[in-house]
Short mmCIF file of C-alpha atoms and ligand atoms in Angstrom, two decimals:
data_model
loop_
_atom_site.label_atom_id
_atom_site.label_comp_id
_atom_site.label_asym_id
_atom_site.label_seq_id
_atom_site.Cartn_x
_atom_site.Cartn_y
_atom_site.Cartn_z
CA MET A 1 0.00 0.00 0.00
CA PHE A 2 1.07 3.64 0.06
CA ASN A 3 3.46 5.37 2.48
CA THR A 4 1.89 7.80 4.93
CA LEU A 5 3.09 10.78 6.96
CA ASP A 6 4.34 8.27 9.54
CA ASP A 7 7.03 7.29 7.02
CA LEU A 8 8.16 10.87 6.24
CA ASP A 9 11.70 11.96 7.26
CA PRO A 10 11.94 15.08 9.45
CA GLU A 11 12.36 18.64 8.14
CA GLN A 12 11.43 17.97 4.56
CA ARG A 13 10.44 20.40 1.81
CA VAL A 14 7.03 18.98 1.00
CA LEU A 15 4.71 19.63 -1.94
CA VAL A 16 1.17 18.77 -0.87
CA ARG A 17 -1.91 18.36 -3.09
CA LEU A 18 -5.18 19.20 -1.32
CA ASP A 19 -8.75 19.31 -2.66
CA LEU A 20 -10.15 22.68 -1.62
CA ASN A 21 -12.63 22.79 -4.52
CA SER A 22 -15.61 24.60 -2.98
CA PRO A 23 -18.94 26.16 -3.82
CA VAL A 24 -18.55 29.83 -4.86
CA GLU A 25 -21.53 32.15 -4.32
CA ASP A 26 -21.38 35.64 -5.86
CA GLY A 27 -17.59 35.34 -6.10
CA GLU A 28 -17.26 34.30 -2.46
CA VAL A 29 -15.68 30.94 -1.65
CA GLN A 30 -17.83 29.04 0.85
CA ASP A 31 -16.21 27.36 3.83
CA ASN A 32 -16.89 23.62 3.98
CA ARG A 33 -15.68 20.31 5.37
CA ARG A 34 -12.78 20.10 2.94
CA PHE A 35 -10.94 22.95 4.71
CA ASP A 36 -11.54 21.43 8.10
CA ARG A 37 -10.37 17.95 7.14
CA HIS A 38 -7.27 19.06 5.19
CA ALA A 39 -6.29 21.44 7.99
CA GLU A 40 -5.30 18.41 10.08
CA THR A 41 -2.75 17.25 7.51
CA VAL A 42 -1.40 20.77 7.01
CA ARG A 43 -1.11 21.46 10.76
CA GLU A 44 0.67 18.16 11.38
CA LEU A 45 3.20 18.96 8.66
CA ALA A 46 3.81 22.56 9.75
CA GLU A 47 4.10 21.66 13.42
CA GLY A 48 6.43 18.81 12.43
CA GLY A 49 8.90 21.42 11.15
CA HIS A 50 8.47 20.79 7.42
CA ARG A 51 8.36 23.54 4.78
CA VAL A 52 4.82 23.13 3.46
CA VAL A 53 3.82 24.13 -0.07
CA LEU A 54 0.21 23.46 -1.02
CA MET A 55 -1.43 22.92 -4.43
CA ALA A 56 -5.17 22.77 -5.09
CA HIS A 57 -7.71 23.49 -7.82
CA GLN A 58 -10.97 25.45 -7.92
CA GLY A 59 -13.70 25.02 -10.53
CA ARG A 60 -13.20 24.29 -14.18
CA PRO A 61 -11.91 26.79 -16.80
CA GLY A 62 -14.85 28.78 -18.17
CA GLY A 63 -17.07 28.22 -15.12
CA ASP A 64 -18.24 30.91 -12.66
CA ASP A 65 -16.45 29.08 -9.86
CA PHE A 66 -13.09 29.08 -11.67
CA VAL A 67 -11.43 31.60 -9.34
CA SER A 68 -8.11 32.32 -7.63
CA LEU A 69 -7.18 30.48 -4.43
CA GLU A 70 -6.48 33.71 -2.50
CA GLN A 71 -9.66 33.36 -0.42
CA HIS A 72 -8.92 29.67 0.16
CA ALA A 73 -5.62 30.61 1.86
CA ALA A 74 -7.45 32.83 4.35
CA ILE A 75 -10.13 30.22 5.12
CA LEU A 76 -7.56 27.44 5.46
CA ALA A 77 -5.44 29.57 7.82
CA GLU A 78 -8.39 29.85 10.20
CA HIS A 79 -8.82 26.09 10.31
CA VAL A 80 -5.10 25.33 10.64
CA GLY A 81 -4.46 28.00 13.27
CA HIS A 82 -1.29 29.13 11.43
CA ASP A 83 -0.67 31.74 8.76
CA VAL A 84 -1.07 30.45 5.18
CA GLN A 85 0.83 32.57 2.64
CA PHE A 86 -0.50 32.80 -0.91
CA VAL A 87 1.26 33.43 -4.23
CA ALA A 88 -0.73 34.16 -7.40
CA ASP A 89 1.43 31.88 -9.53
CA THR A 90 1.64 28.13 -10.18
CA PHE A 91 5.23 27.44 -11.26
CA GLY A 92 6.71 30.70 -12.60
CA ASP A 93 9.45 32.85 -11.03
CA GLU A 94 7.12 34.34 -8.43
CA ALA A 95 6.09 30.89 -7.22
CA ILE A 96 9.69 29.67 -7.17
CA ASP A 97 10.84 32.73 -5.16
CA ALA A 98 8.06 32.23 -2.63
CA ILE A 99 8.86 28.51 -2.31
CA GLU A 100 12.57 29.18 -1.83
CA SER A 101 11.99 31.84 0.82
CA LEU A 102 9.92 29.54 3.01
CA SER A 103 11.26 28.67 6.49
CA ALA A 104 10.67 25.48 8.47
CA GLY A 105 7.08 25.33 9.77
CA GLU A 106 5.78 27.87 7.23
CA ILE A 107 2.89 27.23 4.85
CA LEU A 108 2.43 28.56 1.30
CA LEU A 109 -0.51 27.99 -1.06
CA LEU A 110 0.17 28.21 -4.81
CA GLU A 111 -2.40 29.50 -7.33
CA ASN A 112 -5.23 27.32 -8.77
CA THR A 113 -3.48 24.40 -10.54
CA ARG A 114 -6.08 24.57 -13.35
CA MET A 115 -4.73 28.02 -14.31
CA CYS A 116 -1.72 26.09 -15.58
CA ASP A 117 -2.40 24.70 -19.09
CA GLU A 118 -0.58 21.46 -18.42
CA GLU A 119 -2.68 20.47 -15.39
CA LEU A 120 -5.62 19.36 -17.59
CA PRO A 121 -6.50 17.32 -19.67
CA GLU A 122 -6.42 13.75 -18.37
CA GLU A 123 -3.34 11.90 -19.58
CA ALA A 124 -1.13 9.03 -18.41
CA PRO A 125 1.04 9.72 -15.32
CA GLU A 126 4.23 9.45 -17.42
CA VAL A 127 2.95 12.20 -19.75
CA LYS A 128 1.98 14.41 -16.80
CA ALA A 129 5.35 13.79 -15.10
CA ASP A 130 7.06 15.09 -18.21
CA THR A 131 5.31 18.48 -18.23
CA GLU A 132 7.17 21.74 -17.58
CA PHE A 133 4.90 22.28 -14.58
CA VAL A 134 6.06 19.07 -12.86
CA GLN A 135 9.65 19.26 -14.10
CA THR A 136 10.03 22.83 -12.77
CA LEU A 137 8.53 22.29 -9.32
CA ALA A 138 9.65 18.75 -8.44
CA PRO A 139 13.39 19.57 -8.00
CA LEU A 140 12.48 22.17 -5.34
CA PHE A 141 11.09 19.46 -3.02
CA ASP A 142 12.11 16.36 -1.05
CA ALA A 143 8.67 14.75 -1.02
CA TYR A 144 5.22 14.83 -2.61
CA ILE A 145 2.12 14.27 -0.48
CA ASN A 146 -1.28 13.63 -2.00
CA ASP A 147 -4.14 14.38 0.38
CA ALA A 148 -6.73 14.98 -2.38
CA TYR A 149 -8.66 11.71 -2.28
CA SER A 150 -11.74 13.48 -3.62
CA ALA A 151 -9.91 14.49 -6.81
CA ALA A 152 -7.97 11.20 -7.14
CA HIS A 153 -10.23 9.98 -9.98
CA ARG A 154 -8.71 12.63 -12.27
CA SER A 155 -5.38 11.90 -14.00
CA HIS A 156 -4.17 15.52 -13.81
CA ALA A 157 -0.56 16.69 -13.46
CA SER A 158 -0.73 17.70 -9.79
CA LEU A 159 -2.46 14.41 -8.91
CA VAL A 160 -0.39 11.82 -10.80
CA GLY A 161 2.74 13.54 -12.22
CA PHE A 162 4.73 14.40 -9.10
CA ALA A 163 4.47 10.90 -7.63
CA LEU A 164 6.75 9.65 -10.41
CA GLU A 165 9.37 12.31 -9.72
CA LEU A 166 9.50 12.45 -5.91
CA PRO A 167 9.12 10.05 -2.96
CA ALA A 168 5.34 10.00 -2.56
CA TYR A 169 3.13 9.79 0.54
CA ALA A 170 -0.57 9.80 1.37
CA GLY A 171 -1.80 12.62 3.62
CA ARG A 172 -4.20 12.01 6.52
CA VAL A 173 -7.37 12.72 4.50
CA MET A 174 -6.23 10.44 1.68
CA GLN A 175 -5.48 7.72 4.21
CA THR A 176 -8.78 7.99 6.11
CA GLU A 177 -11.01 8.30 3.04
CA TYR A 178 -9.22 5.49 1.25
CA GLU A 179 -9.62 3.14 4.21
CA ALA A 180 -13.29 4.04 4.79
CA ASN A 181 -14.33 3.83 1.14
CA SER A 182 -12.41 0.62 0.40
CA ALA A 183 -13.99 -1.02 3.45
CA ILE A 184 -17.44 -0.02 2.20
CA ALA A 185 -16.67 -1.38 -1.27
CA THR A 186 -16.07 -4.88 0.09
CA ARG A 187 -18.89 -4.84 2.66
CA GLU A 188 -21.92 -7.09 2.15
CA PHE A 189 -25.40 -6.02 3.27
CA ASP A 190 -28.27 -8.43 4.05
CA GLY A 191 -31.12 -6.01 3.35
CA GLN A 192 -31.99 -3.48 0.67
CA VAL A 193 -29.20 -1.21 -0.57
CA THR A 194 -30.36 2.15 -1.93
CA MET A 195 -28.42 4.85 -3.74
CA VAL A 196 -29.65 8.42 -4.05
CA VAL A 197 -28.24 9.94 -7.23
CA GLY A 198 -28.39 13.64 -7.97
CA GLY A 199 -26.12 16.67 -8.21
CA THR A 200 -24.74 18.49 -11.21
CA LYS A 201 -21.92 16.17 -12.28
CA ALA A 202 -24.20 13.62 -13.88
CA THR A 203 -21.44 12.12 -16.01
CA ASP A 204 -19.52 10.97 -12.93
CA VAL A 205 -22.49 9.00 -11.59
CA ILE A 206 -24.04 7.69 -14.76
CA ASP A 207 -20.68 6.32 -15.80
CA VAL A 208 -20.57 3.99 -12.82
CA MET A 209 -24.27 3.17 -12.34
CA ASN A 210 -23.92 0.13 -14.56
CA ASN A 211 -21.23 -1.32 -12.34
CA LEU A 212 -23.07 -0.36 -9.17
CA GLY A 213 -26.23 -2.09 -10.37
CA ASP A 214 -25.23 -5.44 -8.86
CA LYS A 215 -24.47 -3.87 -5.51
CA VAL A 216 -27.39 -1.44 -5.33
CA ASP A 217 -31.03 -2.62 -5.31
CA ARG A 218 -32.74 0.75 -5.77
CA PHE A 219 -31.60 4.02 -7.33
CA LEU A 220 -33.61 7.14 -6.36
CA LEU A 221 -32.96 9.95 -8.81
CA GLY A 222 -33.02 13.72 -8.64
CA GLY A 223 -30.93 16.77 -9.53
CA ILE A 224 -29.42 17.15 -12.99
CA ALA A 225 -28.82 13.39 -13.33
CA GLY A 226 -32.49 12.73 -12.59
CA GLU A 227 -33.64 15.20 -15.22
CA LEU A 228 -31.47 13.53 -17.87
CA PHE A 229 -33.17 10.21 -17.06
CA LEU A 230 -36.58 11.90 -17.30
CA ARG A 231 -35.53 13.33 -20.67
CA ALA A 232 -34.62 9.82 -21.85
CA ALA A 233 -38.04 8.66 -20.65
CA GLY A 234 -39.61 11.18 -23.04
CA HIS A 235 -40.31 14.21 -20.82
CA ASP A 236 -39.56 17.82 -21.76
CA VAL A 237 -36.99 18.38 -19.01
CA GLY A 238 -33.21 18.09 -18.74
CA PHE A 239 -32.14 20.63 -21.39
CA ASP A 240 -30.20 23.90 -21.16
CA LEU A 241 -32.07 27.18 -21.16
CA ASP A 242 -30.30 30.52 -21.79
CA GLY A 243 -27.06 30.77 -19.80
CA MET A 244 -27.15 27.16 -18.53
CA ASP A 245 -24.59 24.50 -19.21
CA PHE A 246 -25.67 21.64 -16.97
CA PHE A 247 -27.57 19.48 -19.39
CA ASP A 248 -26.95 19.34 -23.14
CA ASP A 249 -23.28 18.28 -23.09
CA GLN A 250 -23.91 15.69 -20.41
CA TRP A 251 -26.95 14.48 -22.36
CA GLU A 252 -24.85 13.93 -25.47
CA ALA A 253 -22.13 12.18 -23.47
CA ASN A 254 -24.48 9.88 -21.55
CA ARG A 255 -27.58 9.41 -23.67
CA GLU A 256 -26.77 5.85 -24.75
CA THR A 257 -25.81 4.74 -21.27
CA ILE A 258 -28.97 6.26 -19.78
CA GLU A 259 -31.15 4.60 -22.40
CA SER A 260 -29.58 1.21 -21.84
CA LEU A 261 -29.75 1.62 -18.05
CA LEU A 262 -33.47 2.38 -18.31
CA ASP A 263 -33.86 -0.59 -20.61
CA GLU A 264 -31.90 -3.12 -18.62
CA ARG A 265 -32.23 -1.89 -15.05
CA GLY A 266 -35.45 0.10 -15.27
CA ASP A 267 -37.03 -1.78 -12.36
CA GLN A 268 -34.18 -0.68 -10.07
CA ILE A 269 -34.49 2.99 -11.02
CA THR A 270 -37.09 5.38 -9.57
CA LEU A 271 -37.49 8.76 -11.25
CA ALA A 272 -39.11 11.88 -9.81
CA ALA A 273 -42.90 11.98 -10.23
CA ASP A 274 -43.03 15.76 -9.73
CA LEU A 275 -40.61 18.70 -9.86
CA ALA A 276 -40.36 22.13 -8.24
CA TYR A 277 -39.61 25.46 -9.91
CA GLU A 278 -39.60 29.18 -9.13
CA ASP A 279 -42.79 31.12 -9.82
CA ASP A 280 -43.08 34.75 -8.67
CA ASP A 281 -40.30 34.16 -6.15
CA GLU A 282 -42.21 31.24 -4.66
CA ARG A 283 -41.75 27.48 -4.93
CA ALA A 284 -44.27 25.91 -7.28
CA GLU A 285 -44.64 22.24 -8.27
CA ILE A 286 -45.81 20.30 -11.29
CA ALA A 287 -46.36 16.59 -11.98
CA VAL A 288 -43.84 15.33 -14.53
CA SER A 289 -46.70 13.90 -16.60
CA ASP A 290 -48.18 17.43 -16.94
CA ILE A 291 -44.97 18.99 -18.33
CA ASP A 292 -45.50 19.67 -22.03
CA GLU A 293 -43.26 22.64 -22.78
CA LYS A 294 -39.52 23.30 -22.59
CA ASP A 295 -39.88 26.59 -20.82
CA ARG A 296 -38.43 26.55 -17.33
CA ALA A 297 -35.68 25.36 -15.01
CA TYR A 298 -36.51 22.81 -12.32
CA LEU A 299 -34.72 23.26 -9.03
CA ASP A 300 -35.88 20.40 -6.82
CA VAL A 301 -37.90 17.21 -6.82
CA GLY A 302 -41.52 17.70 -5.73
CA THR A 303 -43.40 16.76 -2.56
CA GLU A 304 -44.91 13.58 -3.98
CA THR A 305 -41.44 12.37 -4.96
CA VAL A 306 -40.11 13.03 -1.45
CA GLU A 307 -43.05 11.05 -0.05
CA THR A 308 -42.19 8.13 -2.34
CA TYR A 309 -38.46 8.18 -1.52
CA ASP A 310 -38.87 8.49 2.25
CA PRO A 311 -40.22 4.96 2.98
CA VAL A 312 -37.73 3.39 0.56
CA ILE A 313 -34.91 4.90 2.61
CA ARG A 314 -36.49 3.91 5.92
CA ASP A 315 -36.74 0.28 4.67
CA SER A 316 -33.09 0.16 3.55
CA GLU A 317 -30.20 -1.44 5.33
CA ALA A 318 -27.69 0.79 3.58
CA VAL A 319 -28.09 4.12 1.80
CA PHE A 320 -25.46 5.85 -0.32
CA VAL A 321 -25.95 9.46 -1.37
CA LYS A 322 -24.13 11.05 -4.29
CA GLY A 323 -25.35 14.48 -5.21
CA ALA A 324 -28.16 16.71 -4.05
CA LEU A 325 -31.75 16.30 -5.30
CA GLY A 326 -32.11 20.04 -5.78
CA LEU A 327 -30.60 23.47 -5.26
CA PHE A 328 -30.65 22.97 -1.48
CA GLU A 329 -28.56 26.07 -0.78
CA ASP A 330 -31.83 27.95 -1.45
CA GLU A 331 -34.21 26.85 1.29
CA ARG A 332 -37.19 26.87 -1.09
CA PHE A 333 -35.54 24.08 -3.06
CA SER A 334 -34.11 22.04 -0.20
CA ALA A 335 -37.08 19.67 0.38
CA GLY A 336 -35.73 16.79 -1.73
CA THR A 337 -32.20 16.78 -0.36
CA VAL A 338 -33.21 17.47 3.23
CA GLY A 339 -36.08 14.94 3.07
CA VAL A 340 -33.68 12.19 2.03
CA LEU A 341 -30.97 13.14 4.53
CA ARG A 342 -33.45 13.47 7.39
CA ALA A 343 -34.91 10.02 6.65
CA ILE A 344 -31.39 8.57 6.76
CA SER A 345 -30.52 10.37 9.99
CA GLU A 346 -33.68 9.09 11.68
CA THR A 347 -33.10 5.42 10.87
CA ASP A 348 -30.27 3.18 11.87
CA CYS A 349 -29.27 2.12 8.36
CA PHE A 350 -25.62 2.24 7.38
CA SER A 351 -25.09 5.38 5.29
CA VAL A 352 -22.52 7.30 3.33
CA VAL A 353 -23.08 10.86 2.17
CA GLY A 354 -20.55 11.99 -0.40
CA GLY A 355 -19.58 15.16 -2.20
CA GLY A 356 -18.04 18.44 -1.17
CA ASP A 357 -21.26 20.28 -1.96
CA THR A 358 -23.87 17.73 -0.92
CA SER A 359 -22.41 17.00 2.50
CA ARG A 360 -22.78 20.71 3.37
CA ALA A 361 -26.55 20.21 3.59
CA ILE A 362 -26.10 18.20 6.81
CA GLU A 363 -25.07 21.10 9.01
CA MET A 364 -26.85 23.73 6.93
CA TYR A 365 -30.18 22.12 7.94
CA GLY A 366 -29.29 21.29 11.54
CA MET A 367 -28.62 17.56 11.20
CA ASP A 368 -25.85 15.80 13.10
CA GLU A 369 -22.89 14.16 11.32
CA GLU A 370 -23.01 11.47 14.05
CA ASP A 371 -26.30 10.19 12.59
CA PHE A 372 -24.56 9.16 9.35
CA GLY A 373 -22.15 6.25 8.89
CA HIS A 374 -19.51 8.12 6.92
CA VAL A 375 -19.62 11.64 5.58
CA SER A 376 -17.12 11.69 2.75
CA ILE A 377 -15.68 14.89 1.29
CA ALA A 378 -15.41 12.95 -1.97
CA GLY A 379 -18.22 12.65 -4.52
CA GLY A 380 -17.11 11.19 -7.85
CA ALA A 381 -14.11 9.45 -6.28
CA TYR A 382 -16.16 7.70 -3.63
CA ILE A 383 -18.76 6.23 -5.94
CA ARG A 384 -16.04 5.08 -8.28
CA ALA A 385 -14.32 3.46 -5.31
CA LEU A 386 -17.59 1.68 -4.45
CA THR A 387 -17.44 -0.13 -7.78
CA GLY A 388 -13.92 -1.27 -6.97
CA ALA A 389 -12.52 0.85 -9.82
CA PRO A 390 -8.95 2.14 -9.33
CA LEU A 391 -8.34 5.87 -8.74
CA ALA A 392 -5.47 7.33 -10.77
CA GLY A 393 -4.17 9.44 -7.88
CA VAL A 394 -4.13 6.49 -5.48
CA GLU A 395 -2.48 4.23 -8.04
CA ALA A 396 0.26 6.80 -8.61
CA LEU A 397 1.02 6.75 -4.87
CA THR A 398 1.33 3.00 -4.79
CA GLN A 399 3.86 2.72 -7.62
CA ASP A 400 7.37 1.73 -6.58
N1 LIG B 501 -31.98 20.92 -10.27
C1 LIG B 501 -30.87 21.53 -9.91
N2 LIG B 501 -30.53 22.72 -10.41
C2 LIG B 501 -29.38 23.33 -10.04
N3 LIG B 501 -28.50 22.82 -9.17
C3 LIG B 501 -28.77 21.64 -8.64
C4 LIG B 501 -29.97 20.94 -8.98
N4 LIG B 501 -29.95 19.78 -8.29
C5 LIG B 501 -28.82 19.75 -7.56
N5 LIG B 501 -28.11 20.87 -7.75
C6 LIG B 501 -26.81 21.25 -7.12
O1 LIG B 501 -25.95 20.13 -7.10
C7 LIG B 501 -24.90 20.44 -6.20
C8 LIG B 501 -24.21 19.19 -5.77
O2 LIG B 501 -23.86 18.46 -6.89
P1 LIG B 501 -22.38 18.01 -7.31
O3 LIG B 501 -21.52 19.22 -7.49
O4 LIG B 501 -22.52 17.07 -8.43
O5 LIG B 501 -22.03 17.21 -6.04
P2 LIG B 501 -20.88 17.09 -5.01
O6 LIG B 501 -19.91 18.26 -5.08
O7 LIG B 501 -21.64 17.07 -3.74
O8 LIG B 501 -20.26 15.80 -5.40
C9 LIG B 501 -25.56 21.20 -5.08
O9 LIG B 501 -24.75 22.29 -4.73
C10 LIG B 501 -26.93 21.62 -5.68
O10 LIG B 501 -27.17 23.00 -5.56
O1 LIG B 502 -15.22 18.45 -6.18
C1 LIG B 502 -14.73 17.45 -6.72
O2 LIG B 502 -15.44 16.36 -7.04
P1 LIG B 502 -16.93 16.01 -6.51
O3 LIG B 502 -17.86 17.12 -6.94
O4 LIG B 502 -17.23 14.71 -7.21
O5 LIG B 502 -16.86 15.85 -5.02
C2 LIG B 502 -13.26 17.35 -7.03
O6 LIG B 502 -12.60 18.51 -6.59
C3 LIG B 502 -13.02 17.12 -8.52
O7 LIG B 502 -13.42 18.25 -9.26
P2 LIG B 502 -13.78 18.09 -10.82
O8 LIG B 502 -15.04 17.23 -10.88
O9 LIG B 502 -13.98 19.49 -11.36
O10 LIG B 502 -12.61 17.39 -11.48
#
């Protein structure tokens, strides 16, 4: 298996990959569990006398949440309890100067890795290791630490390239999440296993639903993923309106898989019977069977759907959640997500709630993390792990 911080020599110059990818509202980065969890790794390294340089990404190029990591440094500093310096550069002269001026016990966060052209797209570790980005930074360090379990399903330079150039270690978050999610992957359940599938990154979930189908008895759908399934079932939902980019690309990419899932596993899949939308600033609802025009955005599943999903969850022995059923950050559209989470928290089923965004709903609506089996800060990576599929970032750490 991989080396951990227990195997690290003292007083090293360490390059650490975190996943601080967070919701951004009106340009403001929202604090969430990812900061809190990664702060433990960062504090341990700084207090251990290492020189700590951090890398992370935020958003995807072109998106509203593709912003600088300056705010992340300030939020992280609060959680770590130590100053976190920031440099608005990934691997240029400014970044190199800042790295070289660091003293033992100091922490520096580099700029959003995705502002560097070579970070994306996904390529083999050997190709990523050969980039100017990796070749410039690696010689400045003694060790590479990957703590970004939740991004480990992406074969990007900062996640797979450095492990080939430097002695590589897993950080505390990587270690804990890996152990928890691998244990879940091999666990057998006697009763019904249910998976709630929603969120915006439909491609991540739909991709693995086929493989999860033998492990999961019932899929309850909502969010963007749910609308794409409704579209495949012939309803006028699940398409982009002006200024939206949730649906059409993901529809093109997943249409065949969705159609064959509905065909072959239709009896395992439950789709929303009604949806909620905004009307005159209020929440309004409509039965899916009454939708006959492509004229509005749907922001939550409806009340009847919540009433159908609730007893399914209460009858389950295990429930996995990946993605929110609606735009829960707006209370008017939180009923689906909160309904599902509350049902889980009130029963003693084994449960995992995944996703940096989705897991925020737990404290936002006054539920207690203790009432869930495992709250993962990973979304796409955790469901992939449930299928037993390898994660590129973990594999890179385990190479000799
Ligand atoms: N119908 C919808 N319209 C807009 N946003 C939605 C809708 N349904 C779910 N969401 C959003 O999905 C987000 C979570 O999805 P995603 O980013 O895929 O998951 P995570 O980061 O938790 O893995 C939530 O922040 C929620 O606001
Ligand atoms: O937030 C993340 O994944 P998640 O939404 O599946 O939890 C990771 O940071 C990966 O981000 P990406 O899906 O833009 O590659």
